[in-house]
Every structure is written in C-alpha cells, then in structure tokens.
mmCIF file of C-alpha atoms and ligand atoms in Angstrom:
data_model
loop_
_atom_site.group_PDB
_atom_site.id
_atom_site.type_symbol
_atom_site.label_atom_id
_atom_site.label_comp_id
_atom_site.label_asym_id
_atom_site.label_seq_id
_atom_site.Cartn_x
_atom_site.Cartn_y
_atom_site.Cartn_z
ATOM 1 C CA MET N 1 -7.216 1.936 -43.184
ATOM 2 C CA LYS N 2 -4.757 4.599 -42.087
ATOM 3 C CA ILE N 3 -3.136 5.169 -38.788
ATOM 4 C CA ALA N 4 -1.167 7.639 -36.734
ATOM 5 C CA VAL N 5 0.749 6.316 -33.882
ATOM 6 C CA ILE N 6 1.530 8.785 -31.158
ATOM 7 C CA GLY N 7 4.245 7.412 -28.628
ATOM 8 C CA LEU N 8 7.149 5.272 -29.457
ATOM 9 C CA GLY N 9 7.797 3.390 -25.878
ATOM 10 C CA SER N 10 7.222 -0.208 -25.402
ATOM 11 C CA VAL N 11 3.558 -0.466 -26.500
ATOM 12 C CA GLY N 12 4.101 1.982 -29.697
ATOM 13 C CA ARG N 13 7.212 -0.116 -30.603
ATOM 14 C CA GLY N 14 5.286 -3.340 -30.384
ATOM 15 C CA VAL N 15 2.463 -1.922 -32.507
ATOM 16 C CA LEU N 16 4.912 -0.914 -35.304
ATOM 17 C CA GLU N 17 6.915 -4.210 -35.018
ATOM 18 C CA THR N 18 3.811 -6.156 -35.438
ATOM 19 C CA LEU N 19 2.507 -4.096 -38.599
ATOM 20 C CA ALA N 20 6.132 -4.423 -40.058
ATOM 21 C CA GLY N 21 6.112 -8.254 -39.430
ATOM 22 C CA LYS N 22 2.348 -9.021 -40.342
ATOM 23 C CA ASN N 23 0.421 -7.923 -43.408
ATOM 24 C CA ILE N 24 -2.341 -6.454 -41.568
ATOM 25 C CA GLY N 25 -3.547 -4.202 -44.279
ATOM 26 C CA LEU N 26 -3.030 -0.991 -42.126
ATOM 27 C CA SER N 27 -0.612 1.855 -43.293
ATOM 28 C CA VAL N 28 0.997 4.213 -41.078
ATOM 29 C CA THR N 29 0.750 8.013 -42.134
ATOM 30 C CA GLY N 30 1.756 9.668 -38.996
ATOM 31 C CA ILE N 31 4.078 9.189 -36.054
ATOM 32 C CA ALA N 32 5.175 10.976 -33.240
ATOM 33 C CA ASP N 33 7.303 10.467 -29.905
ATOM 34 C CA SER N 34 7.928 13.132 -27.344
ATOM 35 C CA LYS N 35 10.617 14.681 -29.193
ATOM 36 C CA SER N 36 9.614 14.546 -32.773
ATOM 37 C CA GLY N 37 7.306 13.642 -35.544
ATOM 38 C CA TYR N 38 7.000 12.509 -38.872
ATOM 39 C CA ILE N 39 4.004 12.623 -41.468
ATOM 40 C CA ASP N 40 3.755 11.069 -44.916
ATOM 41 C CA PRO N 41 0.483 10.528 -46.689
ATOM 42 C CA SER N 42 1.857 7.924 -48.744
ATOM 43 C CA GLY N 43 2.667 5.814 -45.931
ATOM 44 C CA ILE N 44 5.555 5.688 -43.841
ATOM 45 C CA ASP N 45 8.569 2.869 -43.863
ATOM 46 C CA ILE N 46 8.135 1.248 -40.529
ATOM 47 C CA LYS N 47 11.514 -0.565 -40.195
ATOM 48 C CA LYS N 48 13.347 2.454 -41.413
ATOM 49 C CA VAL N 49 11.482 4.538 -38.366
ATOM 50 C CA LEU N 50 12.365 1.713 -35.794
ATOM 51 C CA MET N 51 16.055 1.883 -36.716
ATOM 52 C CA GLN N 52 16.259 5.552 -36.838
ATOM 53 C CA LYS N 53 14.463 5.533 -33.240
ATOM 54 C CA LYS N 54 17.009 3.066 -32.067
ATOM 55 C CA LYS N 55 20.079 5.034 -33.382
ATOM 56 C CA THR N 56 18.748 8.567 -32.601
ATOM 57 C CA GLY N 57 15.979 8.483 -29.931
ATOM 58 C CA ARG N 58 13.824 10.221 -32.304
ATOM 59 C CA CYS N 59 11.493 8.870 -34.798
ATOM 60 C CA GLY N 60 11.192 11.973 -36.907
ATOM 61 C CA ASP N 61 11.801 15.746 -37.256
ATOM 62 C CA ALA N 62 12.213 17.760 -33.923
ATOM 63 C CA GLY N 63 10.295 20.494 -35.584
ATOM 64 C CA VAL N 64 7.149 18.331 -35.782
ATOM 65 C CA THR N 65 5.009 17.833 -32.509
ATOM 66 C CA ALA N 66 2.869 15.197 -31.818
ATOM 67 C CA MET N 67 -0.136 17.554 -31.575
ATOM 68 C CA ASP N 68 0.914 18.626 -35.210
ATOM 69 C CA VAL N 69 0.529 14.859 -36.226
ATOM 70 C CA VAL N 70 -2.711 14.530 -34.431
ATOM 71 C CA ARG N 71 -3.781 17.570 -36.278
ATOM 72 C CA GLU N 72 -2.559 17.363 -39.626
ATOM 73 C CA ALA N 73 -1.702 13.835 -40.784
ATOM 74 C CA ASP N 74 -4.319 11.991 -42.876
ATOM 75 C CA TYR N 75 -5.374 9.049 -40.982
ATOM 76 C CA ASP N 76 -8.516 7.295 -40.031
ATOM 77 C CA ILE N 77 -7.549 6.078 -36.718
ATOM 78 C CA LEU N 78 -5.386 7.574 -34.096
ATOM 79 C CA VAL N 79 -3.131 5.095 -32.060
ATOM 80 C CA GLU N 80 -2.630 6.900 -28.729
ATOM 81 C CA VAL N 81 0.057 5.160 -26.719
ATOM 82 C CA SER N 82 2.126 8.005 -25.083
ATOM 83 C CA PRO N 83 2.961 7.545 -21.397
ATOM 84 C CA THR N 84 0.171 7.899 -18.931
ATOM 85 C CA ASN N 85 -0.769 10.730 -16.923
ATOM 86 C CA ALA N 86 -3.161 9.747 -13.925
ATOM 87 C CA THR N 87 -3.589 13.201 -12.604
ATOM 88 C CA ASP N 88 -5.209 15.001 -15.503
ATOM 89 C CA GLY N 89 -4.866 12.723 -18.440
ATOM 90 C CA GLU N 90 -2.744 15.193 -20.644
ATOM 91 C CA PRO N 91 -1.405 15.696 -23.139
ATOM 92 C CA ALA N 92 -3.081 12.560 -24.429
ATOM 93 C CA LEU N 93 -6.396 13.487 -23.629
ATOM 94 C CA SER N 94 -6.028 16.451 -25.968
ATOM 95 C CA TYR N 95 -4.554 14.426 -28.603
ATOM 96 C CA MET N 96 -7.827 12.107 -28.309
ATOM 97 C CA LYS N 97 -10.294 14.951 -28.227
ATOM 98 C CA THR N 98 -8.704 16.614 -30.961
ATOM 99 C CA ALA N 99 -8.508 13.593 -33.234
ATOM 100 C CA ILE N 100 -12.249 12.547 -32.294
ATOM 101 C CA LYS N 101 -13.326 16.077 -33.374
ATOM 102 C CA ARG N 102 -11.534 15.401 -36.670
ATOM 103 C CA LYS N 103 -13.953 12.287 -37.117
ATOM 104 C CA LYS N 104 -10.963 10.047 -36.427
ATOM 105 C CA HIS N 105 -11.256 6.984 -34.536
ATOM 106 C CA VAL N 106 -9.184 6.655 -31.381
ATOM 107 C CA VAL N 107 -7.218 3.253 -30.098
ATOM 108 C CA THR N 108 -5.363 3.525 -26.725
ATOM 109 C CA SER N 109 -3.634 2.139 -23.925
ATOM 110 C CA ASN N 110 -3.457 5.046 -22.028
ATOM 111 C CA LYS N 111 -5.073 4.417 -18.949
ATOM 112 C CA GLY N 112 -5.135 8.099 -17.468
ATOM 113 C CA PRO N 113 -7.308 9.601 -19.853
ATOM 114 C CA ILE N 114 -9.744 6.897 -20.079
ATOM 115 C CA ALA N 115 -10.152 6.408 -16.272
ATOM 116 C CA LEU N 116 -10.572 10.302 -15.805
ATOM 117 C CA ALA N 117 -12.614 11.017 -18.803
ATOM 118 C CA TYR N 118 -14.052 7.838 -20.549
ATOM 119 C CA LYS N 119 -17.982 9.269 -20.214
ATOM 120 C CA GLU N 120 -16.803 12.719 -22.019
ATOM 121 C CA LEU N 121 -14.796 10.931 -24.573
ATOM 122 C CA LYS N 122 -17.113 8.351 -25.513
ATOM 123 C CA ALA N 123 -20.102 11.071 -25.702
ATOM 124 C CA LEU N 124 -17.877 12.848 -28.009
ATOM 125 C CA ALA N 125 -17.103 9.985 -30.208
ATOM 126 C CA LYS N 126 -20.584 9.018 -30.380
ATOM 127 C CA LYS N 127 -21.576 12.731 -31.409
ATOM 128 C CA LYS N 128 -18.771 12.243 -34.128
ATOM 129 C CA GLY N 129 -19.836 9.083 -35.524
ATOM 130 C CA VAL N 130 -16.346 7.518 -34.503
ATOM 131 C CA ALA N 131 -15.215 4.688 -32.309
ATOM 132 C CA LEU N 132 -13.141 4.781 -29.153
ATOM 133 C CA ARG N 133 -11.663 1.569 -28.298
ATOM 134 C CA HIS N 134 -9.290 0.802 -25.184
ATOM 135 C CA GLU N 135 -8.881 -3.011 -24.940
ATOM 136 C CA ALA N 136 -5.157 -2.438 -23.854
ATOM 137 C CA THR N 137 -5.630 -0.227 -21.185
ATOM 138 C CA VAL N 138 -6.696 -3.290 -18.698
ATOM 139 C CA ALA N 139 -4.931 -6.507 -18.356
ATOM 140 C CA GLY N 140 -2.655 -5.925 -21.382
ATOM 141 C CA ALA N 141 -3.245 -8.971 -24.016
ATOM 142 C CA VAL N 142 -6.376 -10.280 -22.235
ATOM 143 C CA PRO N 143 -9.521 -9.215 -24.714
ATOM 144 C CA VAL N 144 -11.648 -8.435 -21.442
ATOM 145 C CA PHE N 145 -13.762 -5.818 -23.467
ATOM 146 C CA HIS N 146 -14.204 -7.798 -26.576
ATOM 147 C CA THR N 147 -15.431 -10.687 -24.360
ATOM 148 C CA VAL N 148 -17.821 -8.345 -22.445
ATOM 149 C CA GLU N 149 -19.223 -6.590 -25.251
ATOM 150 C CA GLN N 150 -19.090 -9.116 -28.124
ATOM 151 C CA GLY N 151 -18.788 -12.587 -26.446
ATOM 152 C CA LEU N 152 -21.243 -11.963 -23.439
ATOM 153 C CA ALA N 153 -23.497 -9.687 -25.175
ATOM 154 C CA GLY N 154 -26.936 -10.055 -23.676
ATOM 155 C CA ASN N 155 -25.729 -11.059 -20.364
ATOM 156 C CA ASP N 156 -26.022 -9.056 -17.444
ATOM 157 C CA ILE N 157 -22.574 -8.609 -15.851
ATOM 158 C CA ARG N 158 -23.012 -8.721 -12.078
ATOM 159 C CA ALA N 159 -19.563 -8.717 -10.873
ATOM 160 C CA VAL N 160 -15.830 -8.552 -11.684
ATOM 161 C CA PHE N 161 -12.912 -9.919 -9.850
ATOM 162 C CA GLY N 162 -9.357 -9.603 -11.268
ATOM 163 C CA VAL N 163 -5.813 -9.684 -10.596
ATOM 164 C CA LEU N 164 -4.826 -6.615 -12.634
ATOM 165 C CA ASN N 165 -1.433 -5.764 -11.548
ATOM 166 C CA GLY N 166 1.198 -7.776 -12.761
ATOM 167 C CA THR N 167 3.859 -6.054 -10.645
ATOM 168 C CA CYS N 168 1.963 -6.870 -7.584
ATOM 169 C CA ASN N 169 1.261 -10.568 -8.627
ATOM 170 C CA TYR N 170 5.018 -11.026 -9.465
ATOM 171 C CA ILE N 171 6.322 -9.676 -6.065
ATOM 172 C CA LEU N 172 3.580 -11.946 -4.306
ATOM 173 C CA THR N 173 4.538 -14.878 -5.983
ATOM 174 C CA ARG N 174 8.355 -14.444 -5.592
ATOM 175 C CA MET N 175 7.754 -13.734 -2.095
ATOM 176 C CA ALA N 176 5.849 -16.913 -1.481
ATOM 177 C CA GLU N 177 7.791 -19.344 -3.609
ATOM 178 C CA GLU N 178 11.442 -18.062 -3.068
ATOM 179 C CA GLY N 179 11.130 -16.382 0.327
ATOM 180 C CA LEU N 180 12.162 -13.026 -1.190
ATOM 181 C CA THR N 181 11.550 -10.137 0.906
ATOM 182 C CA TYR N 182 9.148 -7.330 -0.471
ATOM 183 C CA GLU N 183 12.050 -5.096 -1.557
ATOM 184 C CA GLN N 184 14.016 -7.902 -3.133
ATOM 185 C CA ALA N 185 10.792 -9.001 -5.175
ATOM 186 C CA LEU N 186 9.883 -5.412 -6.030
ATOM 187 C CA LEU N 187 13.434 -4.851 -7.488
ATOM 188 C CA GLU N 188 13.018 -7.897 -9.578
ATOM 189 C CA ALA N 189 9.889 -6.741 -10.939
ATOM 190 C CA ARG N 190 11.378 -3.306 -11.828
ATOM 191 C CA GLU N 191 14.292 -5.025 -13.593
ATOM 192 C CA MET N 192 11.969 -7.094 -15.619
ATOM 193 C CA GLY N 193 10.172 -3.914 -16.912
ATOM 194 C CA TYR N 194 6.604 -4.783 -15.291
ATOM 195 C CA ALA N 195 6.328 -1.889 -12.758
ATOM 196 C CA GLU N 196 5.215 1.766 -13.654
ATOM 197 C CA ALA N 197 7.808 4.700 -13.829
ATOM 198 C CA ASP N 198 6.491 5.289 -10.379
ATOM 199 C CA PRO N 199 6.186 1.769 -8.717
ATOM 200 C CA THR N 200 4.214 3.419 -5.839
ATOM 201 C CA TYR N 201 1.453 3.228 -8.583
ATOM 202 C CA ASP N 202 1.733 -0.693 -8.424
ATOM 203 C CA VAL N 203 2.331 -1.384 -4.906
ATOM 204 C CA LYS N 204 -0.343 0.796 -3.547
ATOM 205 C CA GLY N 205 -2.752 -0.444 -5.437
ATOM 206 C CA ILE N 206 -3.347 2.675 -7.621
ATOM 207 C CA ASP N 207 -2.695 0.847 -11.211
ATOM 208 C CA ALA N 208 -5.112 -1.732 -10.112
ATOM 209 C CA ALA N 209 -7.709 0.729 -9.079
ATOM 210 C CA ILE N 210 -7.380 2.635 -12.311
ATOM 211 C CA LYS N 211 -8.005 -0.379 -14.159
ATOM 212 C CA LEU N 212 -11.012 -1.236 -11.902
ATOM 213 C CA VAL N 213 -12.522 2.101 -12.764
ATOM 214 C CA ILE N 214 -12.043 1.582 -16.349
ATOM 215 C CA LEU N 215 -13.787 -1.692 -16.098
ATOM 216 C CA ALA N 216 -16.816 -0.468 -14.054
ATOM 217 C CA ASN N 217 -17.376 2.461 -16.388
ATOM 218 C CA THR N 218 -17.025 0.511 -19.501
ATOM 219 C CA ILE N 219 -19.276 -2.305 -18.253
ATOM 220 C CA TRP N 220 -21.782 -0.296 -16.362
ATOM 221 C CA GLY N 221 -21.268 3.251 -17.513
ATOM 222 C CA ASN N 222 -21.531 4.255 -13.717
ATOM 223 C CA GLY N 223 -19.264 7.221 -13.988
ATOM 224 C CA VAL N 224 -17.114 6.185 -11.045
ATOM 225 C CA THR N 225 -13.745 7.817 -10.061
ATOM 226 C CA LEU N 226 -10.552 6.643 -8.321
ATOM 227 C CA ASP N 227 -11.666 8.187 -5.101
ATOM 228 C CA ASP N 228 -14.781 5.592 -5.228
ATOM 229 C CA VAL N 229 -12.237 2.460 -4.853
ATOM 230 C CA ASP N 230 -11.616 1.421 -1.522
ATOM 231 C CA ARG N 231 -7.955 0.783 -1.885
ATOM 232 C CA THR N 232 -5.253 -1.085 -0.075
ATOM 233 C CA GLY N 233 -1.918 -2.024 -1.605
ATOM 234 C CA ILE N 234 0.678 -4.724 -0.885
ATOM 235 C CA ASP N 235 3.598 -2.266 0.293
ATOM 236 C CA ARG N 236 2.945 -3.480 4.176
ATOM 237 C CA LEU N 237 2.408 -7.286 3.375
ATOM 238 C CA THR N 238 5.167 -9.139 5.553
ATOM 239 C CA PRO N 239 6.833 -12.579 4.490
ATOM 240 C CA GLU N 240 5.353 -13.891 7.592
ATOM 241 C CA ALA N 241 1.888 -12.926 6.288
ATOM 242 C CA ILE N 242 2.504 -14.856 3.281
ATOM 243 C CA ARG N 243 3.721 -17.749 5.152
ATOM 244 C CA LEU N 244 1.005 -18.163 7.431
ATOM 245 C CA ALA N 245 -1.394 -17.996 4.537
ATOM 246 C CA GLU N 246 0.708 -20.743 2.589
ATOM 247 C CA GLU N 247 0.453 -22.919 5.758
ATOM 248 C CA GLY N 248 -3.197 -23.178 5.165
ATOM 249 C CA ASP N 249 -2.843 -24.142 1.561
ATOM 250 C CA CYS N 250 -3.770 -20.709 0.697
ATOM 251 C CA THR N 251 -2.064 -17.540 -0.780
ATOM 252 C CA ILE N 252 -2.110 -13.853 -0.881
ATOM 253 C CA ARG N 253 -3.209 -11.982 -4.064
ATOM 254 C CA LEU N 254 -4.288 -8.290 -4.660
ATOM 255 C CA ILE N 255 -7.798 -8.894 -5.877
ATOM 256 C CA ALA N 256 -9.718 -5.851 -7.782
ATOM 257 C CA GLU N 257 -13.448 -6.430 -7.062
ATOM 258 C CA ALA N 258 -16.464 -4.435 -8.568
ATOM 259 C CA ASP N 259 -19.877 -5.254 -7.867
ATOM 260 C CA LYS N 260 -22.990 -3.846 -9.701
ATOM 261 C CA SER N 261 -25.765 -4.128 -7.360
ATOM 262 C CA SER N 262 -23.819 -2.976 -4.149
ATOM 263 C CA GLY N 263 -21.728 -0.691 -6.113
ATOM 264 C CA LEU N 264 -18.754 -2.144 -4.274
ATOM 265 C CA LEU N 265 -15.384 -1.020 -5.657
ATOM 266 C CA ARG N 266 -12.387 -2.426 -3.842
ATOM 267 C CA VAL N 267 -8.963 -3.353 -4.402
ATOM 268 C CA SER N 268 -7.075 -5.340 -1.483
ATOM 269 C CA PRO N 269 -4.630 -7.946 -0.640
ATOM 270 C CA ARG N 270 -6.826 -11.059 -0.145
ATOM 271 C CA ILE N 271 -6.100 -14.573 1.332
ATOM 272 C CA ILE N 272 -7.432 -17.170 -1.420
ATOM 273 C CA ARG N 273 -7.310 -20.735 -1.772
ATOM 274 C CA LYS N 274 -4.245 -21.858 -4.023
ATOM 275 C CA ASN N 275 -6.833 -23.713 -6.419
ATOM 276 C CA HIS N 276 -8.923 -20.513 -7.016
ATOM 277 C CA PRO N 277 -8.973 -19.463 -10.601
ATOM 278 C CA LEU N 278 -7.303 -15.967 -9.753
ATOM 279 C CA VAL N 279 -4.326 -17.389 -8.206
ATOM 280 C CA VAL N 280 -1.907 -16.936 -11.147
ATOM 281 C CA GLU N 281 1.709 -16.958 -11.188
ATOM 282 C CA GLY N 282 4.143 -14.144 -11.973
ATOM 283 C CA SER N 283 3.177 -11.315 -13.948
ATOM 284 C CA LEU N 284 -0.051 -12.832 -15.257
ATOM 285 C CA ASN N 285 -3.391 -10.958 -14.836
ATOM 286 C CA ALA N 286 -6.689 -12.810 -14.413
ATOM 287 C CA ILE N 287 -10.133 -11.500 -14.819
ATOM 288 C CA SER N 288 -13.504 -13.514 -13.592
ATOM 289 C CA ILE N 289 -16.661 -12.048 -15.005
ATOM 290 C CA GLU N 290 -19.931 -12.940 -13.265
ATOM 291 C CA THR N 291 -23.051 -13.017 -15.339
ATOM 292 C CA ASP N 292 -26.850 -14.197 -15.403
ATOM 293 C CA LEU N 293 -26.395 -16.459 -18.299
ATOM 294 C CA ALA N 294 -22.871 -17.423 -18.771
ATOM 295 C CA LYS N 295 -21.964 -17.832 -15.212
ATOM 296 C CA GLU N 296 -18.741 -17.405 -14.677
ATOM 297 C CA ILE N 297 -15.947 -16.732 -17.014
ATOM 298 C CA THR N 298 -12.207 -16.337 -16.586
ATOM 299 C CA LEU N 299 -9.687 -15.080 -18.593
ATOM 300 C CA ILE N 300 -6.076 -15.267 -18.011
ATOM 301 C CA GLY N 301 -3.006 -13.929 -19.810
ATOM 302 C CA LYS N 302 -0.292 -11.365 -20.031
ATOM 303 C CA GLY N 303 -0.852 -8.080 -18.381
ATOM 304 C CA ALA N 304 1.942 -6.185 -19.813
ATOM 305 C CA GLY N 305 4.730 -6.589 -22.286
ATOM 306 C CA SER N 306 5.544 -4.706 -25.632
ATOM 307 C CA ILE N 307 4.078 -7.306 -28.189
ATOM 308 C CA GLU N 308 1.290 -8.556 -25.748
ATOM 309 C CA THR N 309 -0.171 -5.053 -25.227
ATOM 310 C CA ALA N 310 0.070 -4.509 -29.086
ATOM 311 C CA SER N 311 -2.106 -7.519 -29.451
ATOM 312 C CA ALA N 312 -4.811 -5.797 -27.834
ATOM 313 C CA ILE N 313 -4.374 -2.545 -30.003
ATOM 314 C CA ILE N 314 -4.181 -4.437 -33.000
ATOM 315 C CA GLY N 315 -7.449 -6.212 -32.018
ATOM 316 C CA ASP N 316 -9.265 -2.807 -31.764
ATOM 317 C CA LEU N 317 -7.731 -1.535 -35.146
ATOM 318 C CA LEU N 318 -9.092 -4.627 -37.043
ATOM 319 C CA PHE N 319 -12.261 -4.642 -35.043
ATOM 320 C CA ILE N 320 -12.481 -0.777 -36.355
ATOM 321 C CA ALA N 321 -11.415 -1.725 -40.055
ATOM 322 C CA GLU N 322 -14.031 -4.319 -39.840
ATOM 323 C CA ARG N 323 -17.163 -2.361 -38.655
ATOM 324 C CA TYR N 324 -16.079 0.923 -40.516
ATOM 325 C CA GLY N 325 -14.746 -0.466 -43.603
ATOM 326 C CA ARG N 326 -11.528 -0.492 -45.079
ATOM 327 C CA ARG N 327 -10.605 2.494 -47.175
ATOM 328 C CA PRO N 328 -8.055 1.594 -50.122
HETATM 329 N N1 HSE A 1 2.612 -1.572 -14.302
HETATM 330 C C1 HSE A 1 1.531 -2.509 -14.678
HETATM 331 C C2 HSE A 1 1.407 -3.633 -14.149
HETATM 332 C C3 HSE A 1 1.740 -2.506 -16.098
HETATM 333 O O1 HSE A 1 2.368 -4.196 -13.373
HETATM 334 O O2 HSE A 1 0.592 -4.692 -14.311
HETATM 335 C C4 HSE A 1 0.287 -2.838 -17.101
HETATM 336 O O3 HSE A 1 -0.544 -2.029 -16.998
#
C-alpha cells in the first residue's frame, strides 16, 4: 500500500527510519513538514528525504503545503503525525477529514484531534468505508487498543487504570530515588525529550487526561471530553510527601482511572504500594485493564520516543494492509 506522511518531527522521523530500515511493503508517495511538501507517485527515496530534512530543515518544496499532499498525493493511508493541538485539533483535524473524504485510511499519533473529535471522525470513516487507527495516541509503543479490540474481543471492559504520562512518572521516580526537587526532576525530563512542548500539559495532568478521554471514548464510545475528567497534577507535590509515602513502603504515581459503570474519570497523584503493577520506573507507561473474562491485564512499555511510537504507527499500518488488502 502507499502512504503519505504529514509531520516530520520525532514520530514522523521514526516512521520513515523504520520504513527505510525494514522491508514492510509500504511505499511513501507524499510527505510534508510544516514548511514544505513533496509528492512522487512512483515512491519517494526515504533516506534522501531524511538527509535533506537534516541538512535544510525541509523535506520538500516550499511551494507544496501539507494540505496539498493530503489533497493531491496518490496514497491509501494518511499517516498524520504533525504536532498536536489540544484546543481545536487543527490543522491535523482538517487533514484527517480531507483524507477520509477522499476514502483514504488514517493512522495517527495526534492526540488533539482524537480527543476532541473521535466520534465525528469515526462516523465519517465508517461512512466512507475506511479505517481510522490511533494506537500511538495513548502510551506510545504499548499496544493498548490492539489488545482491547483484538486480544480482549468478547470481554466486557469494566475499568482502566494507567500511568499515562512518562514525564510525570520520570519526575516522581527521580524525586523518590535521588531526592531531587520537583524543579530539578522536571528539567531532566525536559532534557530527555519526554515532556510536551509546553510541560504544564504534563505536570498538571492534562496530557494524561487527554489520553484517558481517548481511552474511554475508544473503549466505550461514551463521548466524554476533557472537562469530564476530575484532574489534579503533580506540580504541587513536595519531596516531603514522597518521603512520607516511601516510609510506608509505598510511593506516589500519577494515576488515570476510568470506570464504566460509575462513569468515573480521574487523574490524580495516588499513594500506592511499591509492589503494585502500576508502579513502573522512569518514563515507562503502564495500563491495567479490568474485564469480566480475562480479569486484569497489565501492559507496560515505553510511552514516548521516536522509534517506540513509530512501532504503534507501523502496527496500525500493517493492520490496515492486512484487513483492506495490499495493492501492488
Ligand atoms: N509528554 C508525553 C509523556 C509524551 O510524557 O508521556 C507522550 O505522549
């Protein structure tokens, strides 16, 4: 199948590097970053584009926009991995809608449009007979939606608990283990590249809440929004609070929880026992899924990172290729 990639940041680069390094059977016919675009129906030389991007900061021609690529390139799947906008989802939301209206499948890591308009996008995709997949929006490499939709098919998903923000988890781990202050630990998390462009999204629990909304809407289709989440961040936690928790063989983690029957949606710092499955270290993410048949399943893995997030995108691409057939 042919793909067009919109966005050449960390995730876009990870996808292209993976496609250049592995024979996955997908060709790239369109590509765009915020400043340029490139269309080639016969297949783009990925290594050349990556090199050009590194040298010039542009992947293609300044006269070609991302929307030109979405509208005009010949592709089967749009890979939308441009920077997220949690306020109105744009311009990514328009790219996705335009692609779906052209009867193209969409795979995305973009949290904004999926948190804001999942229902609308899904309905549009259904009408046009195409797939909308967003595994990479929640917990990076962790295949939570594949697990719920395929592995746990037939189960009633009753509740979900998760450590969904790597930045907060890193900060809490460093404060507990090394006695760092909140400010020192946040600085480190930013230097490691885990934090959002605006780290208040991480530390105030907004990023985790966005992911919780995506989880709830995908699993239960209940149309919840960010305003429905009862949210407390970690920005007011003191080293003293963490020390007290540690004395009782416990620690503090930012836990996101969603419960089907009560409708509870909450993100808050919680004191939990150190041997609890959700107590993961550093920038890791963890998600526990409670079901009627399988009971509890916990997935742990990298919640961010270029190649790690690309793994989720590639999984979605190959899912679509498998289900909708490869075109020569
Ligand atoms: N800032 C996010 C985190 C990146 O720390 O988890 C992945 O969504």
